[in-house]
């Protein structure tokens, strides 16, 4: 396995919402995967990479375009708190 390469996820059964946050632009990428679907993760995104990106948790959660409902479930915060933090840190949705 090459450590500095893009990775492909091929979904074999069921369904899942795959998502990741770009470490360069703090942009959220979402894709609903069903049987037979695939998703490419860019080089350097995973922990196996020798050139990891830096993620600051506050910005990763609140300064992006993640839907507020997703952030609420991840951060265990209510809608008002998430919207307030997104407003302070420049997030949308």
mmCIF file of N, CA and C in Angstrom:
data_model
loop_
_atom_site.group_PDB
_atom_site.id
_atom_site.type_symbol
_atom_site.label_atom_id
_atom_site.label_comp_id
_atom_site.label_asym_id
_atom_site.label_seq_id
_atom_site.Cartn_x
_atom_site.Cartn_y
_atom_site.Cartn_z
ATOM 1 N N UNK A 1 0.838 -1.181 0.000
ATOM 2 C CA UNK A 1 0.000 0.000 0.000
ATOM 3 C C UNK A 1 0.885 1.247 0.000
ATOM 4 N N UNK A 2 0.673 2.123 -0.939
ATOM 5 C CA UNK A 2 1.408 3.388 -0.992
ATOM 6 C C UNK A 2 0.867 4.325 0.078
ATOM 7 N N UNK A 3 1.758 4.938 0.857
ATOM 8 C CA UNK A 3 1.311 5.815 1.929
ATOM 9 C C UNK A 3 0.954 7.206 1.445
ATOM 10 N N UNK A 4 1.458 7.599 0.295
ATOM 11 C CA UNK A 4 1.209 8.948 -0.191
ATOM 12 C C UNK A 4 0.376 8.892 -1.467
ATOM 13 N N UNK A 5 -0.780 8.240 -1.366
ATOM 14 C CA UNK A 5 -1.636 8.049 -2.538
ATOM 15 C C UNK A 5 -3.085 8.301 -2.165
ATOM 16 N N UNK A 6 -3.911 8.556 -3.156
ATOM 17 C CA UNK A 6 -5.348 8.663 -2.921
ATOM 18 C C UNK A 6 -5.878 7.280 -2.557
ATOM 19 N N UNK A 7 -6.990 7.241 -1.839
ATOM 20 C CA UNK A 7 -7.586 5.973 -1.451
ATOM 21 C C UNK A 7 -9.006 5.909 -1.991
ATOM 22 N N UNK A 8 -9.449 4.712 -2.338
ATOM 23 C CA UNK A 8 -10.783 4.498 -2.884
ATOM 24 C C UNK A 8 -11.568 3.613 -1.926
ATOM 25 N N UNK A 9 -12.799 4.035 -1.623
ATOM 26 C CA UNK A 9 -13.711 3.243 -0.803
ATOM 27 C C UNK A 9 -14.780 2.692 -1.733
ATOM 28 N N UNK A 10 -14.893 1.374 -1.819
ATOM 29 C CA UNK A 10 -15.921 0.715 -2.628
ATOM 30 C C UNK A 10 -16.910 0.073 -1.671
ATOM 31 N N UNK A 11 -18.171 0.465 -1.783
ATOM 32 C CA UNK A 11 -19.189 0.003 -0.849
ATOM 33 C C UNK A 11 -19.845 -1.251 -1.397
ATOM 34 N N UNK A 12 -19.844 -2.327 -0.610
ATOM 35 C CA UNK A 12 -20.315 -3.616 -1.093
ATOM 36 C C UNK A 12 -21.763 -3.945 -0.737
ATOM 37 N N UNK A 13 -22.272 -3.437 0.383
ATOM 38 C CA UNK A 13 -23.665 -3.693 0.734
ATOM 39 C C UNK A 13 -24.161 -2.646 1.714
ATOM 40 N N UNK A 14 -25.481 -2.507 1.817
ATOM 41 C CA UNK A 14 -26.090 -1.533 2.709
ATOM 42 C C UNK A 14 -25.944 -0.119 2.188
ATOM 43 N N UNK A 15 -25.985 0.844 3.105
ATOM 44 C CA UNK A 15 -25.807 2.240 2.724
ATOM 45 C C UNK A 15 -25.174 2.993 3.887
ATOM 46 N N UNK A 16 -24.490 4.086 3.563
ATOM 47 C CA UNK A 16 -23.799 4.898 4.561
ATOM 48 C C UNK A 16 -23.613 6.300 4.007
ATOM 49 N N UNK A 17 -23.530 7.279 4.882
ATOM 50 C CA UNK A 17 -23.180 8.629 4.460
ATOM 51 C C UNK A 17 -21.700 8.826 4.787
ATOM 52 N N UNK A 18 -20.855 8.812 3.765
ATOM 53 C CA UNK A 18 -19.416 9.023 3.952
ATOM 54 C C UNK A 18 -19.151 10.517 3.921
ATOM 55 N N UNK A 19 -18.268 11.001 4.808
ATOM 56 C CA UNK A 19 -17.978 12.432 4.844
ATOM 57 C C UNK A 19 -16.573 12.669 5.365
ATOM 58 N N UNK A 20 -15.980 13.750 4.891
ATOM 59 C CA UNK A 20 -14.698 14.182 5.424
ATOM 60 C C UNK A 20 -14.570 15.681 5.241
ATOM 61 N N UNK A 21 -13.633 16.263 5.985
ATOM 62 C CA UNK A 21 -13.385 17.699 5.924
ATOM 63 C C UNK A 21 -11.996 17.912 5.346
ATOM 64 N N UNK A 22 -11.904 18.722 4.317
ATOM 65 C CA UNK A 22 -10.624 19.065 3.707
ATOM 66 C C UNK A 22 -9.799 19.862 4.710
ATOM 67 N N UNK A 23 -8.544 19.460 4.928
ATOM 68 C CA UNK A 23 -7.692 20.172 5.880
ATOM 69 C C UNK A 23 -7.167 21.479 5.310
ATOM 70 N N UNK A 24 -7.207 21.666 4.005
ATOM 71 C CA UNK A 24 -6.704 22.906 3.408
ATOM 72 C C UNK A 24 -7.736 24.017 3.402
ATOM 73 N N UNK A 25 -8.965 23.698 2.988
ATOM 74 C CA UNK A 25 -9.989 24.739 2.843
ATOM 75 C C UNK A 25 -11.127 24.592 3.848
ATOM 76 N N UNK A 26 -11.070 23.562 4.700
ATOM 77 C CA UNK A 26 -12.113 23.296 5.695
ATOM 78 C C UNK A 26 -13.491 23.148 5.054
ATOM 79 N N UNK A 27 -13.515 22.492 3.905
ATOM 80 C CA UNK A 27 -14.758 22.227 3.178
ATOM 81 C C UNK A 27 -15.207 20.802 3.476
ATOM 82 N N UNK A 28 -16.497 20.637 3.715
ATOM 83 C CA UNK A 28 -17.060 19.326 4.013
ATOM 84 C C UNK A 28 -17.486 18.653 2.709
ATOM 85 N N UNK A 29 -17.130 17.405 2.570
ATOM 86 C CA UNK A 29 -17.560 16.604 1.431
ATOM 87 C C UNK A 29 -18.421 15.473 1.960
ATOM 88 N N UNK A 30 -19.621 15.327 1.419
ATOM 89 C CA UNK A 30 -20.574 14.290 1.827
ATOM 90 C C UNK A 30 -21.001 13.489 0.606
ATOM 91 N N UNK A 31 -21.175 12.190 0.800
ATOM 92 C CA UNK A 31 -21.722 11.373 -0.275
ATOM 93 C C UNK A 31 -22.455 10.185 0.339
ATOM 94 N N UNK A 32 -23.711 10.006 -0.055
ATOM 95 C CA UNK A 32 -24.459 8.825 0.368
ATOM 96 C C UNK A 32 -24.034 7.671 -0.519
ATOM 97 N N UNK A 33 -23.509 6.622 0.097
ATOM 98 C CA UNK A 33 -23.033 5.466 -0.652
ATOM 99 C C UNK A 33 -24.005 4.308 -0.504
ATOM 100 N N UNK A 34 -24.274 3.667 -1.608
ATOM 101 C CA UNK A 34 -25.098 2.467 -1.646
ATOM 102 C C UNK A 34 -24.282 1.362 -2.295
ATOM 103 N N UNK A 35 -24.786 0.171 -2.288
ATOM 104 C CA UNK A 35 -24.091 -0.972 -2.872
ATOM 105 C C UNK A 35 -23.605 -0.636 -4.283
ATOM 106 N N UNK A 36 -22.312 -0.860 -4.526
ATOM 107 C CA UNK A 36 -21.719 -0.610 -5.841
ATOM 108 C C UNK A 36 -21.134 0.781 -6.015
ATOM 109 N N UNK A 37 -21.400 1.704 -5.081
ATOM 110 C CA UNK A 37 -20.855 3.060 -5.168
ATOM 111 C C UNK A 37 -19.414 3.098 -4.670
ATOM 112 N N UNK A 38 -18.706 4.164 -5.030
ATOM 113 C CA UNK A 38 -17.338 4.338 -4.553
ATOM 114 C C UNK A 38 -17.084 5.802 -4.229
ATOM 115 N N UNK A 39 -16.031 6.047 -3.449
ATOM 116 C CA UNK A 39 -15.636 7.408 -3.089
ATOM 117 C C UNK A 39 -14.123 7.454 -3.035
ATOM 118 N N UNK A 40 -13.538 8.497 -3.597
ATOM 119 C CA UNK A 40 -12.088 8.662 -3.572
ATOM 120 C C UNK A 40 -11.728 9.677 -2.497
ATOM 121 N N UNK A 41 -10.811 9.294 -1.605
ATOM 122 C CA UNK A 41 -10.311 10.184 -0.576
ATOM 123 C C UNK A 41 -8.945 10.706 -1.036
ATOM 124 N N UNK A 42 -8.762 12.015 -1.051
ATOM 125 C CA UNK A 42 -7.521 12.596 -1.571
ATOM 126 C C UNK A 42 -6.275 12.165 -0.802
ATOM 127 N N UNK A 43 -5.157 12.204 -1.506
ATOM 128 C CA UNK A 43 -3.857 11.887 -0.926
ATOM 129 C C UNK A 43 -3.623 12.756 0.310
ATOM 130 N N UNK A 44 -3.092 12.152 1.349
ATOM 131 C CA UNK A 44 -2.739 12.894 2.550
ATOM 132 C C UNK A 44 -3.870 13.083 3.540
ATOM 133 N N UNK A 45 -5.045 12.531 3.272
ATOM 134 C CA UNK A 45 -6.186 12.761 4.158
ATOM 135 C C UNK A 45 -6.169 11.849 5.377
ATOM 136 N N UNK A 46 -5.700 10.611 5.224
ATOM 137 C CA UNK A 46 -5.770 9.657 6.325
ATOM 138 C C UNK A 46 -4.498 9.616 7.146
ATOM 139 N N UNK A 47 -4.580 8.959 8.296
ATOM 140 C CA UNK A 47 -3.457 8.890 9.217
ATOM 141 C C UNK A 47 -2.286 8.081 8.691
ATOM 142 N N UNK A 48 -2.476 7.328 7.631
ATOM 143 C CA UNK A 48 -1.378 6.555 7.061
ATOM 144 C C UNK A 48 -0.425 7.423 6.253
ATOM 145 N N UNK A 49 -0.815 8.644 5.998
ATOM 146 C CA UNK A 49 -0.015 9.513 5.153
ATOM 147 C C UNK A 49 1.168 10.106 5.919
ATOM 148 N N UNK A 50 2.333 10.194 5.280
ATOM 149 C CA UNK A 50 3.482 10.837 5.931
ATOM 150 C C UNK A 50 3.359 12.358 5.959
ATOM 151 N N UNK A 51 2.412 12.929 5.204
ATOM 152 C CA UNK A 51 2.242 14.381 5.172
ATOM 153 C C UNK A 51 0.825 14.743 5.586
ATOM 154 N N UNK A 52 0.526 14.541 6.854
ATOM 155 C CA UNK A 52 -0.817 14.788 7.360
ATOM 156 C C UNK A 52 -1.170 16.260 7.329
ATOM 157 N N UNK A 53 -2.444 16.560 7.125
ATOM 158 C CA UNK A 53 -2.929 17.923 7.229
ATOM 159 C C UNK A 53 -3.220 18.242 8.693
ATOM 160 N N UNK A 54 -3.338 19.504 9.008
ATOM 161 C CA UNK A 54 -3.638 19.943 10.367
ATOM 162 C C UNK A 54 -5.107 20.299 10.461
ATOM 163 N N UNK A 55 -5.780 19.809 11.472
ATOM 164 C CA UNK A 55 -7.176 20.158 11.720
ATOM 165 C C UNK A 55 -7.284 20.748 13.118
ATOM 166 N N UNK A 56 -7.825 21.940 13.244
ATOM 167 C CA UNK A 56 -8.138 22.527 14.537
ATOM 168 C C UNK A 56 -9.613 22.244 14.775
ATOM 169 N N UNK A 57 -9.918 21.551 15.856
ATOM 170 C CA UNK A 57 -11.255 21.025 16.082
ATOM 171 C C UNK A 57 -12.340 22.088 15.990
ATOM 172 N N UNK A 58 -12.142 23.246 16.613
ATOM 173 C CA UNK A 58 -13.168 24.293 16.576
ATOM 174 C C UNK A 58 -13.520 24.677 15.142
ATOM 175 N N UNK A 59 -12.500 24.879 14.320
ATOM 176 C CA UNK A 59 -12.745 25.259 12.931
ATOM 177 C C UNK A 59 -13.290 24.085 12.124
ATOM 178 N N UNK A 60 -12.808 22.870 12.404
ATOM 179 C CA UNK A 60 -13.292 21.698 11.678
ATOM 180 C C UNK A 60 -14.785 21.473 11.902
ATOM 181 N N UNK A 61 -15.266 21.750 13.114
ATOM 182 C CA UNK A 61 -16.681 21.527 13.409
ATOM 183 C C UNK A 61 -17.585 22.700 13.050
ATOM 184 N N UNK A 62 -17.094 23.934 13.223
ATOM 185 C CA UNK A 62 -17.995 25.088 13.142
ATOM 186 C C UNK A 62 -17.701 26.078 12.022
ATOM 187 N N UNK A 63 -16.556 25.999 11.360
ATOM 188 C CA UNK A 63 -16.230 26.946 10.288
ATOM 189 C C UNK A 63 -16.301 26.252 8.933
ATOM 190 N N UNK A 64 -17.399 25.542 8.700
ATOM 191 C CA UNK A 64 -17.530 24.772 7.467
ATOM 192 C C UNK A 64 -18.975 24.797 6.991
ATOM 193 N N UNK A 65 -19.257 23.997 5.988
ATOM 194 C CA UNK A 65 -20.609 23.928 5.442
ATOM 195 C C UNK A 65 -21.356 22.669 5.866
ATOM 196 N N UNK A 66 -20.924 22.015 6.953
ATOM 197 C CA UNK A 66 -21.662 20.871 7.491
ATOM 198 C C UNK A 66 -23.064 21.302 7.875
ATOM 199 N N UNK A 67 -24.079 20.504 7.599
ATOM 200 C CA UNK A 67 -25.416 20.819 8.112
ATOM 201 C C UNK A 67 -25.377 20.863 9.636
ATOM 202 N N UNK A 68 -26.067 21.815 10.224
ATOM 203 C CA UNK A 68 -26.065 21.965 11.691
ATOM 204 C C UNK A 68 -26.481 20.681 12.401
ATOM 205 N N UNK A 69 -27.407 19.915 11.819
ATOM 206 C CA UNK A 69 -27.867 18.678 12.444
ATOM 207 C C UNK A 69 -26.722 17.683 12.622
ATOM 208 N N UNK A 70 -25.813 17.624 11.653
ATOM 209 C CA UNK A 70 -24.671 16.710 11.739
ATOM 210 C C UNK A 70 -23.737 17.152 12.853
ATOM 211 N N UNK A 71 -23.478 18.456 12.941
ATOM 212 C CA UNK A 71 -22.594 18.984 13.982
ATOM 213 C C UNK A 71 -23.217 18.760 15.362
ATOM 214 N N UNK A 72 -24.516 18.958 15.466
ATOM 215 C CA UNK A 72 -25.207 18.756 16.746
ATOM 216 C C UNK A 72 -24.991 17.329 17.252
ATOM 217 N N UNK A 73 -25.132 16.361 16.374
ATOM 218 C CA UNK A 73 -24.949 14.963 16.765
ATOM 219 C C UNK A 73 -23.512 14.610 17.076
ATOM 220 N N UNK A 74 -22.585 15.271 16.401
ATOM 221 C CA UNK A 74 -21.166 15.002 16.616
ATOM 222 C C UNK A 74 -20.647 15.673 17.880
ATOM 223 N N UNK A 75 -21.056 16.910 18.117
ATOM 224 C CA UNK A 75 -20.532 17.703 19.232
ATOM 225 C C UNK A 75 -21.416 17.640 20.476
ATOM 226 N N UNK A 76 -22.577 16.983 20.379
ATOM 227 C CA UNK A 76 -23.526 16.887 21.495
ATOM 228 C C UNK A 76 -23.946 18.275 21.996
ATOM 229 N N UNK A 77 -24.216 19.172 21.057
ATOM 230 C CA UNK A 77 -24.686 20.526 21.360
ATOM 231 C C UNK A 77 -26.066 20.715 20.767
ATOM 232 N N UNK A 78 -26.829 21.653 21.312
ATOM 233 C CA UNK A 78 -28.147 21.907 20.738
ATOM 234 C C UNK A 78 -28.032 22.869 19.554
ATOM 235 N N UNK A 79 -29.133 23.019 18.824
ATOM 236 C CA UNK A 79 -29.157 23.806 17.591
ATOM 237 C C UNK A 79 -28.703 25.250 17.813
ATOM 238 N N UNK A 80 -29.153 25.885 18.888
ATOM 239 C CA UNK A 80 -28.799 27.281 19.158
ATOM 240 C C UNK A 80 -27.294 27.437 19.393
ATOM 241 N N UNK A 81 -26.692 26.507 20.133
ATOM 242 C CA UNK A 81 -25.254 26.578 20.393
ATOM 243 C C UNK A 81 -24.451 26.387 19.107
ATOM 244 N N UNK A 82 -24.858 25.432 18.284
ATOM 245 C CA UNK A 82 -24.149 25.177 17.027
ATOM 246 C C UNK A 82 -24.238 26.398 16.108
ATOM 247 N N UNK A 83 -25.433 26.967 15.971
ATOM 248 C CA UNK A 83 -25.590 28.145 15.112
ATOM 249 C C UNK A 83 -24.790 29.331 15.631
ATOM 250 N N UNK A 84 -24.711 29.496 16.947
ATOM 251 C CA UNK A 84 -23.923 30.582 17.528
ATOM 252 C C UNK A 84 -22.438 30.397 17.202
ATOM 253 N N UNK A 85 -21.927 29.197 17.396
ATOM 254 C CA UNK A 85 -20.512 28.908 17.107
ATOM 255 C C UNK A 85 -20.208 29.019 15.617
ATOM 256 N N UNK A 86 -21.131 28.558 14.764
ATOM 257 C CA UNK A 86 -20.941 28.707 13.320
ATOM 258 C C UNK A 86 -20.898 30.197 12.943
ATOM 259 N N UNK A 87 -21.733 31.010 13.593
ATOM 260 C CA UNK A 87 -21.727 32.442 13.330
ATOM 261 C C UNK A 87 -20.420 33.107 13.717
ATOM 262 N N UNK A 88 -19.867 32.702 14.851
ATOM 263 C CA UNK A 88 -18.604 33.276 15.335
ATOM 264 C C UNK A 88 -17.429 32.844 14.454
ATOM 265 N N UNK A 89 -17.434 31.580 14.027
ATOM 266 C CA UNK A 89 -16.289 31.038 13.286
ATOM 267 C C UNK A 89 -16.468 31.048 11.772
ATOM 268 N N UNK A 90 -17.599 31.543 11.274
ATOM 269 C CA UNK A 90 -17.789 31.704 9.834
ATOM 270 C C UNK A 90 -18.387 30.512 9.102
ATOM 271 N N UNK A 91 -18.990 29.583 9.816
ATOM 272 C CA UNK A 91 -19.604 28.433 9.162
ATOM 273 C C UNK A 91 -20.954 28.785 8.542
ATOM 274 N N UNK A 92 -21.447 27.883 7.717
ATOM 275 C CA UNK A 92 -22.758 28.055 7.077
ATOM 276 C C UNK A 92 -23.594 26.814 7.329
ATOM 277 N N UNK A 93 -24.828 26.826 6.875
ATOM 278 C CA UNK A 93 -25.799 25.711 7.002
ATOM 279 C C UNK A 93 -26.303 25.618 8.411
#
